[in-house]
Coordinates of C-alpha atoms in Angstrom, one line a residue:
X108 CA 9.0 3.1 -50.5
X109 CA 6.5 1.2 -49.0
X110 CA 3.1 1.0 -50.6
X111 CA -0.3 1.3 -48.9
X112 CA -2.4 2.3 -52.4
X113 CA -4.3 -0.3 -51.5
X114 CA -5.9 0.7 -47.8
X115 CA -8.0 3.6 -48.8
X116 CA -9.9 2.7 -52.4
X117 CA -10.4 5.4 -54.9
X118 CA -13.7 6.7 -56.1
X119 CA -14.5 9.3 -58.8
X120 CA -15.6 12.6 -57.0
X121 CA -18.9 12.5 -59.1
X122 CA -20.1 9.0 -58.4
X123 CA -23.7 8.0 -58.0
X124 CA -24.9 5.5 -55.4
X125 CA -28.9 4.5 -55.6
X126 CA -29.1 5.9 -52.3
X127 CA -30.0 9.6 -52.3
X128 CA -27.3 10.9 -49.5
X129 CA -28.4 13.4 -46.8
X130 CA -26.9 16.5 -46.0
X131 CA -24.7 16.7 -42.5
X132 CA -25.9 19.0 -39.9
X133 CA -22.2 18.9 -38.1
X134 CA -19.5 17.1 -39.3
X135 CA -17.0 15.5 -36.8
X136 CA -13.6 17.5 -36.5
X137 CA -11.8 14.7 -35.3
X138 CA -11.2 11.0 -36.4
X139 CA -10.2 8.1 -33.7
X140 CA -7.3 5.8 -34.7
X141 CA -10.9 2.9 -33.9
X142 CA -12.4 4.8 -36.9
X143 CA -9.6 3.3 -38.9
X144 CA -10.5 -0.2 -38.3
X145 CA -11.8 -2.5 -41.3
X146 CA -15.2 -3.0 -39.5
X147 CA -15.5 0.8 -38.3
X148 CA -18.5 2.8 -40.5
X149 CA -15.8 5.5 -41.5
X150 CA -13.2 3.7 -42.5
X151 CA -15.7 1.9 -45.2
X152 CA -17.2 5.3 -46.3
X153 CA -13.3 6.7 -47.1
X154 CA -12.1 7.4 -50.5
X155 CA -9.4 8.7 -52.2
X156 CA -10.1 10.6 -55.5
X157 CA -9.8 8.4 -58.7
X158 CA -6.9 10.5 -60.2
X159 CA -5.0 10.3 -56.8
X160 CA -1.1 9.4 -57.0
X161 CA -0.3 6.2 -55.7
X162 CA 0.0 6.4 -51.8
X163 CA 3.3 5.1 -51.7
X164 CA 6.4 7.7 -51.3
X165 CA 6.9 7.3 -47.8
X166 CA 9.9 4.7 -46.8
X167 CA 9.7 2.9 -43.8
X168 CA 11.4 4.8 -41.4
X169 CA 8.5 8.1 -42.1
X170 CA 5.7 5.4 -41.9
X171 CA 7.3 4.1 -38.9
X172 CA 8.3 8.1 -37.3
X173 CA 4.1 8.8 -38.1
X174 CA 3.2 6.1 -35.9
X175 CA 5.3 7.0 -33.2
X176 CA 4.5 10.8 -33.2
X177 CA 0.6 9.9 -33.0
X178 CA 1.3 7.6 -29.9
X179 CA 3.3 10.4 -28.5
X180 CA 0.6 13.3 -28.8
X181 CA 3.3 15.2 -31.1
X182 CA 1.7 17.4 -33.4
X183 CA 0.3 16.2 -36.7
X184 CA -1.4 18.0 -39.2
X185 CA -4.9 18.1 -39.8
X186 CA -5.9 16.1 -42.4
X187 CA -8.5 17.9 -44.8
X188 CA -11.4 15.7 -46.3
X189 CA -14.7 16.4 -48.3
X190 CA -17.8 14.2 -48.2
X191 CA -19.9 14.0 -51.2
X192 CA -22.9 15.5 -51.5
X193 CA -24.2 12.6 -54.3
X194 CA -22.2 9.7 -52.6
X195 CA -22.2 10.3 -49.4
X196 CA -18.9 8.8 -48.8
X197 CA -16.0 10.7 -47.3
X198 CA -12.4 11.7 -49.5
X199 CA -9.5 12.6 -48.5
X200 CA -8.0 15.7 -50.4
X201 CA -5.2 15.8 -48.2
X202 CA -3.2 13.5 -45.7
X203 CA -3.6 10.8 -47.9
X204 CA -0.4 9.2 -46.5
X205 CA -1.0 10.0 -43.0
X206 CA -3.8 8.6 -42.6
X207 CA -2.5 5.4 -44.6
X208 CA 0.2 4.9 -42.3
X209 CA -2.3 5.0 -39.4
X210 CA -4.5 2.4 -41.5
X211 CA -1.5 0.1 -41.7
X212 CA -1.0 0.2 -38.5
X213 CA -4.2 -1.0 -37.6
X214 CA -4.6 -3.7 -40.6
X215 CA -1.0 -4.5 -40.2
X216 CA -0.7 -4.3 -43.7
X217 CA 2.0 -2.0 -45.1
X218 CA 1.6 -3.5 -48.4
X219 CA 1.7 -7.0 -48.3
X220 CA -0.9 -8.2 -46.3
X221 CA -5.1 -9.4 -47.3
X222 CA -6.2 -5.7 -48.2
X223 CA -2.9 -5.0 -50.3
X224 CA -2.7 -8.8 -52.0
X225 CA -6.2 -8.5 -53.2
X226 CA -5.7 -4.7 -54.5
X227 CA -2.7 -6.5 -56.4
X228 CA -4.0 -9.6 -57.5
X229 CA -1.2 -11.4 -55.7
X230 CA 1.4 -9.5 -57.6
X231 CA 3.3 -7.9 -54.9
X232 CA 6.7 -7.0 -56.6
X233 CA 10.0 -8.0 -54.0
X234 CA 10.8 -4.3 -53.4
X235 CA 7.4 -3.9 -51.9
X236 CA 7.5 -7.0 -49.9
X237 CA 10.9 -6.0 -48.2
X238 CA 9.6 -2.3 -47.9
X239 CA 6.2 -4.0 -45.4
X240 CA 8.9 -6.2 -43.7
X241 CA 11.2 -3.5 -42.9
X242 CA 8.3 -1.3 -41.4
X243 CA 6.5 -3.7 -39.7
X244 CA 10.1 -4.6 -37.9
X245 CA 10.7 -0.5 -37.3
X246 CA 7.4 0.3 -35.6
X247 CA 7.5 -3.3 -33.8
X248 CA 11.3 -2.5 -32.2
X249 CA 9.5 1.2 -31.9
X250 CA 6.2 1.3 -30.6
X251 CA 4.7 -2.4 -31.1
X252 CA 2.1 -3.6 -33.7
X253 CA -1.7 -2.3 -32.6
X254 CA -2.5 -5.7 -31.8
X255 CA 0.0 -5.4 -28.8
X256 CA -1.3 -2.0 -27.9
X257 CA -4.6 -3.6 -27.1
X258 CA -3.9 -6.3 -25.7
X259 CA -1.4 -4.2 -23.5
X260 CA -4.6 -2.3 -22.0
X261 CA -6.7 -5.1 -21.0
X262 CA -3.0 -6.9 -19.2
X263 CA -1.7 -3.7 -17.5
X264 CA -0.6 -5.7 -15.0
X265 CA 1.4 -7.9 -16.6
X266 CA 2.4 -5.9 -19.7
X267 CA 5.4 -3.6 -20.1
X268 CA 4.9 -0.1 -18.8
X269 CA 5.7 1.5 -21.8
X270 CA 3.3 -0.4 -24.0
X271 CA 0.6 0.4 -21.1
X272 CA 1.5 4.1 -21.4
X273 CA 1.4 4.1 -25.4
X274 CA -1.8 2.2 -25.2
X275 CA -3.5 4.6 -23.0
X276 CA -2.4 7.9 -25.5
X277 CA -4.6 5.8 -27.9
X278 CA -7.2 5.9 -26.2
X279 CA -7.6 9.5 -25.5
X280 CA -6.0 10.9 -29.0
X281 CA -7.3 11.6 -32.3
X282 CA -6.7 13.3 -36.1
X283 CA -7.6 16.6 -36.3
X284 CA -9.9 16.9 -39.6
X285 CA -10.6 19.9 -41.5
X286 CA -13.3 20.4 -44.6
X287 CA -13.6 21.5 -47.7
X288 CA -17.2 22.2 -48.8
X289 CA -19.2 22.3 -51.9
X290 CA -19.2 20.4 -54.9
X291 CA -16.9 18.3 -57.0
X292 CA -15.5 20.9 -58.8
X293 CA -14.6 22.6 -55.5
X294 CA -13.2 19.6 -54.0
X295 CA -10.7 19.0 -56.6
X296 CA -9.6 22.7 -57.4
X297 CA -8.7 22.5 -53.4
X298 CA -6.9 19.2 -54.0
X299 CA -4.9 20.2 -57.0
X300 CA -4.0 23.5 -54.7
X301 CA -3.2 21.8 -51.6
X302 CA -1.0 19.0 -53.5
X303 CA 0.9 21.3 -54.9
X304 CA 1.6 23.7 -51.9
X305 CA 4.0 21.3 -49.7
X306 CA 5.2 18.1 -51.3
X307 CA 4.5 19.0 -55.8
X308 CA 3.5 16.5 -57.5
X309 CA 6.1 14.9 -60.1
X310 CA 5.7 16.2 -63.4
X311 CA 4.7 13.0 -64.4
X312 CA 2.0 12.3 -62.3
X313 CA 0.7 15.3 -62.8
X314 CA 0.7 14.8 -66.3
X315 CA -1.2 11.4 -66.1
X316 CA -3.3 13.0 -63.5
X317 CA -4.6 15.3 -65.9
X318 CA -4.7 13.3 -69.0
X319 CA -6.1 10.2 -66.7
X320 CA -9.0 9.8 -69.3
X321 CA -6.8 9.6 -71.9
X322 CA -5.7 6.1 -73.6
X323 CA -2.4 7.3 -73.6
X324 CA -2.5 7.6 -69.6
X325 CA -4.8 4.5 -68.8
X326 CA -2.5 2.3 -70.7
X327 CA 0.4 3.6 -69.1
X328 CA -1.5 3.0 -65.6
X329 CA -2.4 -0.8 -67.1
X330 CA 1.3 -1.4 -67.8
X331 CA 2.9 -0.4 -64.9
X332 CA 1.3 -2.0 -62.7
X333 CA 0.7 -5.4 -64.4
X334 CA -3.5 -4.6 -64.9
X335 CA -3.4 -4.6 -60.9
X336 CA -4.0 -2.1 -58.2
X337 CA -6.6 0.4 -59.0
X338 CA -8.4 0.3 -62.5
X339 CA -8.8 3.3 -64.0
X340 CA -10.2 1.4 -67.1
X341 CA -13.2 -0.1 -64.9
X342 CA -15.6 2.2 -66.7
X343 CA -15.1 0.0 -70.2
X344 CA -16.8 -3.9 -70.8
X345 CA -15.9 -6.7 -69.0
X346 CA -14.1 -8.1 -72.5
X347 CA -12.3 -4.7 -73.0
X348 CA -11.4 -4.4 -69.0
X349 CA -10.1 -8.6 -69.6
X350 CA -8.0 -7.3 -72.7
X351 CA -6.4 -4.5 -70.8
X352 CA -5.4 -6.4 -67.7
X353 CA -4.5 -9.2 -70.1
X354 CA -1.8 -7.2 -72.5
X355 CA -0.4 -5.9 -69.7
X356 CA 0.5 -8.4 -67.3
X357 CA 2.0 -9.6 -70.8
X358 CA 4.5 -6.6 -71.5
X359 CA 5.2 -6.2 -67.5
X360 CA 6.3 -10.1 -67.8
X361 CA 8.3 -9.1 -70.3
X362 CA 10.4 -6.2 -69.6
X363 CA 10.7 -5.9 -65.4
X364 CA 10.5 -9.5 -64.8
X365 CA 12.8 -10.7 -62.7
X366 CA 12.7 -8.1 -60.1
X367 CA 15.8 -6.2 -59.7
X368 CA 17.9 -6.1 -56.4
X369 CA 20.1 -3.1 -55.8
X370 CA 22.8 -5.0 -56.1
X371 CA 23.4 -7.0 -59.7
X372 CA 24.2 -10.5 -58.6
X373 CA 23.3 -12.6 -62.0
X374 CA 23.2 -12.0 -65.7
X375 CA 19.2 -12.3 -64.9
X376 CA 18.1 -8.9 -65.4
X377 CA 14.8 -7.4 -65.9
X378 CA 14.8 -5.8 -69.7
X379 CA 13.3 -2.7 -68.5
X380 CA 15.3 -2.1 -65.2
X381 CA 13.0 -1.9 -61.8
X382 CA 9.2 -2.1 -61.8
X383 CA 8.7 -0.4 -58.4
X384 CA 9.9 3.1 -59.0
X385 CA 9.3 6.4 -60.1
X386 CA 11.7 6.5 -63.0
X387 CA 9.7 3.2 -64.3
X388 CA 6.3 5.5 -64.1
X389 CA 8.0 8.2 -66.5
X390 CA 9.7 5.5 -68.8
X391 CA 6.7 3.6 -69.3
X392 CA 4.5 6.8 -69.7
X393 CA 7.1 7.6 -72.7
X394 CA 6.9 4.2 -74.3
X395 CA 3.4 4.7 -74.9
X396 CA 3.9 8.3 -76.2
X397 CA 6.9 7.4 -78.5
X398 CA 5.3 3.9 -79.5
X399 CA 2.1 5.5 -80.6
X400 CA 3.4 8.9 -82.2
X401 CA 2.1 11.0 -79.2
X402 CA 3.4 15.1 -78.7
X403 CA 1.9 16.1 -75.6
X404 CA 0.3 19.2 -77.1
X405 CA -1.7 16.5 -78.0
X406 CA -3.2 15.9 -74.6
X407 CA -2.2 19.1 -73.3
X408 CA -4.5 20.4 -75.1
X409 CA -7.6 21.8 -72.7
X410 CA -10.9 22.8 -74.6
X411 CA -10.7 21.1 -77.7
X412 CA -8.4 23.7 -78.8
X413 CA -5.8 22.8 -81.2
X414 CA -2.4 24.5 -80.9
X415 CA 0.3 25.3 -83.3
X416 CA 4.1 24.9 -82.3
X417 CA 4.5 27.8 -84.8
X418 CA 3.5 28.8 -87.9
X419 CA 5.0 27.2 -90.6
X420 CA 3.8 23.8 -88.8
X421 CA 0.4 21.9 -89.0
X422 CA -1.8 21.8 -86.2
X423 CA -1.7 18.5 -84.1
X424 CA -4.6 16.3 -83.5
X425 CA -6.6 16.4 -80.0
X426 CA -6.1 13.2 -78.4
X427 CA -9.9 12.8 -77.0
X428 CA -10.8 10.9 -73.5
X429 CA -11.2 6.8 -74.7
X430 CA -14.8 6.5 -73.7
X431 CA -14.8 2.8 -74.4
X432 CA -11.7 1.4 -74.2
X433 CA -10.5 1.1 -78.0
X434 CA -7.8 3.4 -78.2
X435 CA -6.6 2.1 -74.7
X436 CA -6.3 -1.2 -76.1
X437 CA -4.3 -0.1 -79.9
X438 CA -2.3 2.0 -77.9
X439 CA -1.5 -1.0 -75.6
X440 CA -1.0 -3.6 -78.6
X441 CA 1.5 -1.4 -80.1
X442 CA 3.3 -0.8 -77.2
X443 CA 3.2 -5.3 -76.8
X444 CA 4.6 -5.3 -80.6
X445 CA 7.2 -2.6 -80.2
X446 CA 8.4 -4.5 -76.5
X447 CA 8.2 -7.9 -78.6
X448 CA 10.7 -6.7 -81.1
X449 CA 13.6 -6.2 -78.3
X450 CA 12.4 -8.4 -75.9
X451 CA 11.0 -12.1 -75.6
X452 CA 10.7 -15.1 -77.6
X453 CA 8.5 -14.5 -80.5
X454 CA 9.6 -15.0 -83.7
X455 CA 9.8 -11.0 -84.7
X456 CA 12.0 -9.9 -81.4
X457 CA 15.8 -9.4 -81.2
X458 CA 16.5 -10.9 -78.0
X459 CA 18.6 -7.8 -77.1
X460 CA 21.1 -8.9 -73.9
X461 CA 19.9 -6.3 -71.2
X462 CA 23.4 -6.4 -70.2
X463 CA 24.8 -4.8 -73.5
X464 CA 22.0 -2.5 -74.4
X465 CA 20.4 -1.5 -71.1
X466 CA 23.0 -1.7 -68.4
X467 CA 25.4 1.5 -67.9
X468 CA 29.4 0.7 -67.4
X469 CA 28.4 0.7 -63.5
X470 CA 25.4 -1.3 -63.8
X471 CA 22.8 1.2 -63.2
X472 CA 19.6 0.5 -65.0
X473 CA 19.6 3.4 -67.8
X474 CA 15.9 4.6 -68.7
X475 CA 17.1 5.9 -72.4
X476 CA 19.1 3.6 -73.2
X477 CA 15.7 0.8 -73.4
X478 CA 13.1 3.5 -75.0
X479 CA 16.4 4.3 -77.5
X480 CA 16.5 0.9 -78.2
X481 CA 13.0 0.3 -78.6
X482 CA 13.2 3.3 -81.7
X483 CA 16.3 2.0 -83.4
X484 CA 14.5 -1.4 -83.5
X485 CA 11.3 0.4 -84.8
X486 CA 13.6 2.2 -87.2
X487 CA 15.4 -0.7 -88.7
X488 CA 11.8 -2.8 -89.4
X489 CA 10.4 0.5 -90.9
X490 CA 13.1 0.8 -93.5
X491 CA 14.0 -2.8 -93.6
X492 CA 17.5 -3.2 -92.2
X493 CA 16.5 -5.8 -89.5
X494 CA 18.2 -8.5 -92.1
X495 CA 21.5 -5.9 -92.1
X496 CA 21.5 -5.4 -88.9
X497 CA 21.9 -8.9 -88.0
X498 CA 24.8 -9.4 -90.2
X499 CA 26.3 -6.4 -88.2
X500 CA 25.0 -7.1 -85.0
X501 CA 27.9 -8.7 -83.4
X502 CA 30.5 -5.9 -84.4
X503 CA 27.4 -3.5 -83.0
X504 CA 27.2 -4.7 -79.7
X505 CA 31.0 -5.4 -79.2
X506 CA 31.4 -1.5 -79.6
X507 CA 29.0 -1.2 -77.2
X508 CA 30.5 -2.9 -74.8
X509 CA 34.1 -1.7 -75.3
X510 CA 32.8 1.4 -74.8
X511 CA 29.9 1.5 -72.9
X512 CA 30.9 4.3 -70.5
X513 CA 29.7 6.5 -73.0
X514 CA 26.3 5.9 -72.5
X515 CA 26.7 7.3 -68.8
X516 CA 28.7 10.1 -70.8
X517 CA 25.6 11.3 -73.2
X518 CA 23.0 10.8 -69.7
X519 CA 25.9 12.4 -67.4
X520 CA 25.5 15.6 -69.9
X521 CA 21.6 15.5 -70.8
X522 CA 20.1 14.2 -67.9
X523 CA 18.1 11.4 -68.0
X524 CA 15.0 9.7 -69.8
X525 CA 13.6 11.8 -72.7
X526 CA 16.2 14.4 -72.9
X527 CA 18.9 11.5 -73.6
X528 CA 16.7 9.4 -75.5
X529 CA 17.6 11.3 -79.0
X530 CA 21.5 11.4 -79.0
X531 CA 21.3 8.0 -77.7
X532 CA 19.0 6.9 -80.8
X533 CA 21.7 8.9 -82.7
X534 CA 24.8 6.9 -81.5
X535 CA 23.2 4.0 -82.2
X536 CA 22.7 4.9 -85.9
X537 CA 25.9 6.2 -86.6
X538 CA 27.8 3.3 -85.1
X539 CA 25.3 1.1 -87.2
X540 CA 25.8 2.9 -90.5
X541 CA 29.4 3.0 -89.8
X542 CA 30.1 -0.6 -89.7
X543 CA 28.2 -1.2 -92.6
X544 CA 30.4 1.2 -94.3
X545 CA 33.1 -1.3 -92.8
X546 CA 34.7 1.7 -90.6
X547 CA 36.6 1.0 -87.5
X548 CA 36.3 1.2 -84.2
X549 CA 38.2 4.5 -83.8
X550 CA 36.9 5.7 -87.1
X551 CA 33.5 5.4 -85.9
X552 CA 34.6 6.9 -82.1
X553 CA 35.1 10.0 -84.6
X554 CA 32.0 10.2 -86.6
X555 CA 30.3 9.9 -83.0
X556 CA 32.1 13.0 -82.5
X557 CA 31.0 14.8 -85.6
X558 CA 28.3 15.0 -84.5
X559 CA 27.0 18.1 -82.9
X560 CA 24.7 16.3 -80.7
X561 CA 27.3 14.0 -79.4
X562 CA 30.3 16.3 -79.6
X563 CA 30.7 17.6 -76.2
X564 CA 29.2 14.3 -74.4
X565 CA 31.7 11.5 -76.2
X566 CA 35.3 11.2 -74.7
X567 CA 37.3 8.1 -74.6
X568 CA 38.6 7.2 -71.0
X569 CA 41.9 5.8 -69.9
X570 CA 43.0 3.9 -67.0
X571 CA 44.4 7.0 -65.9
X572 CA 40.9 8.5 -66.0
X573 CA 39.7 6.0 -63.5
X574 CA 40.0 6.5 -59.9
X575 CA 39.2 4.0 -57.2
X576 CA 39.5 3.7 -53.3
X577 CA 40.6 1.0 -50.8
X578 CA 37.3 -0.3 -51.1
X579 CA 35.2 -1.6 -53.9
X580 CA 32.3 0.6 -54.2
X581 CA 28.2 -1.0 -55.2
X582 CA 28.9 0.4 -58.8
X583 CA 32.3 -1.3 -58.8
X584 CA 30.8 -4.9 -57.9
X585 CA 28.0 -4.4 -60.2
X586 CA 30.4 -3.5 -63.0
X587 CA 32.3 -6.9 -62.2
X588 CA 29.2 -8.7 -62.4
X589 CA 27.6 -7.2 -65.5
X590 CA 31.5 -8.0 -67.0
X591 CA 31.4 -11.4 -65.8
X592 CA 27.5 -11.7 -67.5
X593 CA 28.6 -10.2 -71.0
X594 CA 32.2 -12.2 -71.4
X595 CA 30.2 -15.7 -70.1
X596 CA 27.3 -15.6 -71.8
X597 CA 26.5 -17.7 -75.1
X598 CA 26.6 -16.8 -78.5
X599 CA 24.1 -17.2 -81.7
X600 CA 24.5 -19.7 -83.7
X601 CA 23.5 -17.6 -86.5
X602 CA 24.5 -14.2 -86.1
X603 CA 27.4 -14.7 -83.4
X604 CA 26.1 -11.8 -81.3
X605 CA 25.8 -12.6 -77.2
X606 CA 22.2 -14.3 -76.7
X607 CA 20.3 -13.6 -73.1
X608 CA 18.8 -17.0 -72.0
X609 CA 15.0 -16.0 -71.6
X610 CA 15.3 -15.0 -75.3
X611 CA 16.6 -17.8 -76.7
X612 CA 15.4 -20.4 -79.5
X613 CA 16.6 -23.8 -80.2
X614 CA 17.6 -23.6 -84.5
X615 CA 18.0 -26.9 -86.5
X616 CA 21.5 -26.2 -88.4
X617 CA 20.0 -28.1 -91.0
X618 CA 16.6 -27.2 -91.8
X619 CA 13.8 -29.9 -90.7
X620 CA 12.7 -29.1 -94.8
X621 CA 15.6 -29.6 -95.8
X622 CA 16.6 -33.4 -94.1
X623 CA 17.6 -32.1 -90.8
X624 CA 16.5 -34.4 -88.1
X625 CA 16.8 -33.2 -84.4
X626 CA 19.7 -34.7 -83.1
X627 CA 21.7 -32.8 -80.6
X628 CA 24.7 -31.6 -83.4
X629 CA 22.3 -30.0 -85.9
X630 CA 20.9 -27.7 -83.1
X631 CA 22.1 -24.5 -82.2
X632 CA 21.2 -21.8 -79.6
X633 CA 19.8 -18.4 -81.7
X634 CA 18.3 -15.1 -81.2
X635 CA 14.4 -15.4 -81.9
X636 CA 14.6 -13.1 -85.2
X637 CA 17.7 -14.8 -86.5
X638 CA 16.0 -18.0 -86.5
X639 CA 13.1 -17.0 -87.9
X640 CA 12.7 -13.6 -90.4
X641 CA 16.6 -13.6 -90.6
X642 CA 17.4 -17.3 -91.4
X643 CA 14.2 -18.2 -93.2
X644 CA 14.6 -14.9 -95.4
X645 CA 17.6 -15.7 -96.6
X646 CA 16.8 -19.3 -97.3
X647 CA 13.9 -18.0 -99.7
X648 CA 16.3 -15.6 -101.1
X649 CA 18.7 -18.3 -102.1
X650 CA 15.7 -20.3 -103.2
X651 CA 14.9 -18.2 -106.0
X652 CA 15.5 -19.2 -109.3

C-alpha cells in the first residue's frame, strides 16, 4: 500500500492556538488542486484528526486511477471537512485519502520523498519505498508528474497534446467540499459515522482509535512504527517522549528487522514477519495486551464503569488514559523484556530460529505462531523450566520441523492471530512435557490429539496428501528455501538446537575462570541463554559442595 500519513499532519480536534480564531462568514465549497501546494495557505491550515487511521490503504494502481479521474473531470466525491472553531485550522473528516493522493501528486511524494522522510525519521521500511516507486512510474506512464503538467501549459507549442489537454482540465477543475458544523464533539460523531458507512474501519483500528489515550494503544502506536510517524505520546516530557521513541526503535530492530520480501530468498528473516502491514498492527496490538495481562473489558470499558464477565468472576480493573507517560513506558519495557527472551542477543533470550518457530510449512509469516512463542517462553521463566527446556530443546524444535504443517493445520481451522494463539501455546506444551516424559514422536502426535482443542485441527499428511502442478508455485519456492535455511544452518555448541546468526554468541568451551584462553578450538557458536543462565547455572550447580 502506499503510504502518504505523512502529507496531511494530525491535530487533536480541541487544540488551542494563542490566536483567538474568527468565525467564517462563507466557507469555500470548492478546493483547487493549487490549494494543495506546500506554500498554498490551505494546504498549511489542513489537519487530519489525531486518532485518524494511517492514510495508507490505497495501492498504487487507486492512487494512480484518482489522479487520472481528476485530470479527466470524472466524478469524485466531495470531500467533507470541518474547521475549528478554537484553531482555526481546517480537518478533514472524510476523503482523507483522496485528497492525499492529490497531495502526492503535487509534492511528488507518495511516501518517500522530504515531507514523508522527515514524518519517518528516515525510516522508510522497503515495502513503502517500492509502493512510491511503483506509483510514481503508474501516474508518470498515465498522466505525467504535476511538474510536467505545468510546464506543459507554459510550452503548448512544443509539448505533447495530451499533456497540453490534461494541463488545461487543471486549470479549470476543483474538489467539491462539503461541511460539517459545530463543535468538536460534532465533528467526530460525524467522523466516526461517515468512516464507518463506506470503507469500516478494521476492528483493530478502531479499537486503538478508541482506546488512543490509553498506554496499552500508544505503545502499540510507538512500536509499530519504530517511535516514527505521528506521536501520539507528544503530550508527555521531552525525557518520557525520548524513552518511548527510544524502546521502540529497540523492539522494531529486533523483531521486523530485515524487511521481508514476498518471496523468502535467505535464512535472514525478520522475527516478527513484515513491519508494513495490517496483520503486524493487530499482532503488535496483542503483544502488548498479552505481555502486560490486558482483557479488553479493560479498556472497553466507557464511563469508569467496571464490568463483570459474569457472576461468579471478579470485576476487572479500568485501564485509565496515561496522562504522563508512565504506564506507556512499563507497558513498553515489558513488551522489550518479553521480545528479548525470544529474540536478540542478550544474555536472558533464546535466540529462537524464525525459521523453526515462526515460519509456516509454506513460508508464510504466521502471526500466532510468534505471540505463542513469546507465552511459552514467558511460561517456562515463570515456573522455571528455561534450564529443562534447553536440555530438550533440540528434540523440541526437530518435531517442529518434521511436522510443521500442522501449524497451518491449527491456523487453517481457527483463523488467524488471537483465536490460534491458545491451541498453538497448547501444542507447544504438550510436545514439551512429552519429551520430558521421554515420549516419541508418534506418541506425542497422539497426546496432541487428545486433546480437545487440537483434536479436529492435527492430522498427519502423506505424500499422497500433497498435490502439485507443472509449475512450482511462490509457497513451493519459499518452502524450499525455508528447508534449505533449517537443514544448513549451525548448531549450539551447548544445547545442539539450530542457532539463527543475529542471535548468536561466541562460548569459551573452557571457561575463561576456569583456564580457558581464547584460542579458536575452545570457542563454540551458542544460543544467548545457553551461554549464559543455562551454562553458568549449571556450572554453579556443580560447584556446590
Amino acid at each position: 500500500m502506499v503510504n502518504m500519513d505523512a502529507l496531511i499532519p494530525r491535530e487533536d480536534f480541541e487544540a488551542v492556538t494563542s490566536e483567538p480564531a474568527t468565525q467564517p462568514s462563507i466557507l469555500s465549497t470548492t478546493m483547487k488542486i493549487t490549494d494543495l501546494g506546500p506554500d498554498s495557505l490551505i494546504y498549511n491550515v489542513l489537519r487530519k484528526p489525531d486518532f485518524q487511521r494511517e492514510t495508507a490503504n490505497w495501492n498504487p494502481e487507486k492512487v494512480a486511477e484518482l489522479v487520472r479521474s481528476f485530470l479527466e473531470g470524472d466524478l469524485i466525491p466531495s470531500v467533507i471537512l470541518w474547521r475549528s472553531p478554537i484553531s482555526g485550522n481546517i480537518f478533514v473528516i472524510d476523503g482523507a485519502h483522496r485528497l492525499s493522493a492529490l497531495i502526492a501528486w503535487v509534492h511528488d511524494d507518495y511516501g518517500d520523498q522530504h515531507t514523508s522522510i522527515r514524518f519517518f525519521d528516515n525510516n522508510i521500511p522497503l515495502e513503502q519505498n517500492k509502493a512510491a516507486q511503483t506509483t510514481r512510474k503508474l501516474i508518470q506512464d498515465s498522466v505525467g508528474s504535476y511538474r510536467d503538467l505545468n510546464l506543459a501549459l507554459r510550452n503548448s507549442d512544443t509539448a505533447p497534446k495530451d499533456s497540453v489537454r490534461l494541463a488545461r482540465n487543471l486549470s479549470a477543475f476543483a474538489i467539491n467540499l462539503q461541511w460539517v458544523s459545530g463543535g468538536a464533539e460534532k465533528a467526530e460523531s460525524s467522523f466516526f459515522r461517515i468512516n464507518q458507512q463506506a470503507t469500516p474501519i478494521d476492528p483493530t483500528e478502531l479499537e486503538m482509535i478508541k482506546a488512543r489515550r490509553k498506554p496499552n494503544a500508544l505503545a502499540a502506536r510507538a512500536f509499530i512504527r519504530a517511535g516514527t510517524g505521528h506521536k501520539y505520546w507528544s503530550t508527555f516530557s521531552e525525557p518520557t517522549q525520548e524513552e518511548i521513541e527510544t524502546i521502540a526503535k529497540d523492539v522494531y530492530d529486533l523483531i521486523f528487522r530485515p524487511s521481508l520480501d514476498s518471496a523468502i530468498r535467505s535464512a535472514d528473516l525478520p522475527v516478527a514477519g513484515r513491519g508494513y502491514s495490517a496483520d503486524s498492527v493487530r499482532m503488535v496490538f496483542e503483544l502488548v495486551n498479552f505481555v502486560n495481562g490486558l482483557q479488553p473489558d479493560m479498556w472497553r470499558d466507557e464511563g469508569g464503569r467496571r464490568k463483570r464477565r459474569n457472576a461468579d468472576t471478579e470485576a476487572l480493573p479500568v485501564l485509565a488514559d496515561d496522562e504522563d507517560g508512565s504506564t506507556t513506558l512499563h507497558f513498553m519495557r515489558a513488551v522489550k523484556r518479553a521480545a528479548g527472551r525470544i529474540a536478540g542477543n542478550e544474555p536472558a533470550s533464546l535466540g529462537l530460529h524464525p525459521a523453526v518457530y515462526f515460519y509456516s510449512a509454506t513460508g508464510r509469516f504466521q502471526p500466532a505462531a510468534f505471540l505463542a512463542a513469546v507465552a511459552f517462553a514467558k511460561n517456562l521463566a515463570d515456573k522455571r523450566k528455561l534450564a529443562l527446556f534447553t536440555e530438550k530443546r533440540a528434540e523440541f524444535e526437530e518435531f517442529l520441523i518434521n511436522y510443521k504443517y500442522f501449524l497451518n493445520q491449527i491456523v487453517r481451522s481457527y483463523g488467524s492471530l488471537q483465536r490460534s494463539v491458545p491451541p498453538t501455546l497448547l501444542m507447544y506444551q504438550t510436545i514439551f512435557e512429552s519429551l520430558v516424559e521421554g515420549c516419541a514422536h508418534l506418541e506425542i502426535i497422539e497426546r496432541l490429539k487428545e486433546q480437545p482443542a487440537l483434536r479436529s485441527s492435527i492430522k498427519e499428511i502423506t505424500s499422497e496428501d500433497r498435490a502439485h502442478g507443472r509449475n512450482f508455485s511462490a509457497e513451493t519456492k519459499n518452502s524450499l528455501v525455508l528447508k534449505e535455511a533449517i537443514q544448513s544452518a549451525p548448531r549450539c555448541g551447548i544445547c545442539e538446537a539450530r542457532l539463527y546468526l543475529r542471535f548468536i554468541t561466541v562460548d569459551h568451551k573452557i571457561r575463561k575462570e576456569d583456564g580457558g584462553d581464547g584460542a579458536p578450538e575452545n570457542g563454540q557458536l551458542a544460543h544467548p541463554y545457553c551461554n549464559s543462565g543455562y551454562k553458568e547455572g549449571h556450572h554453579s550447580v556443580r560447584s556446590e559442595p
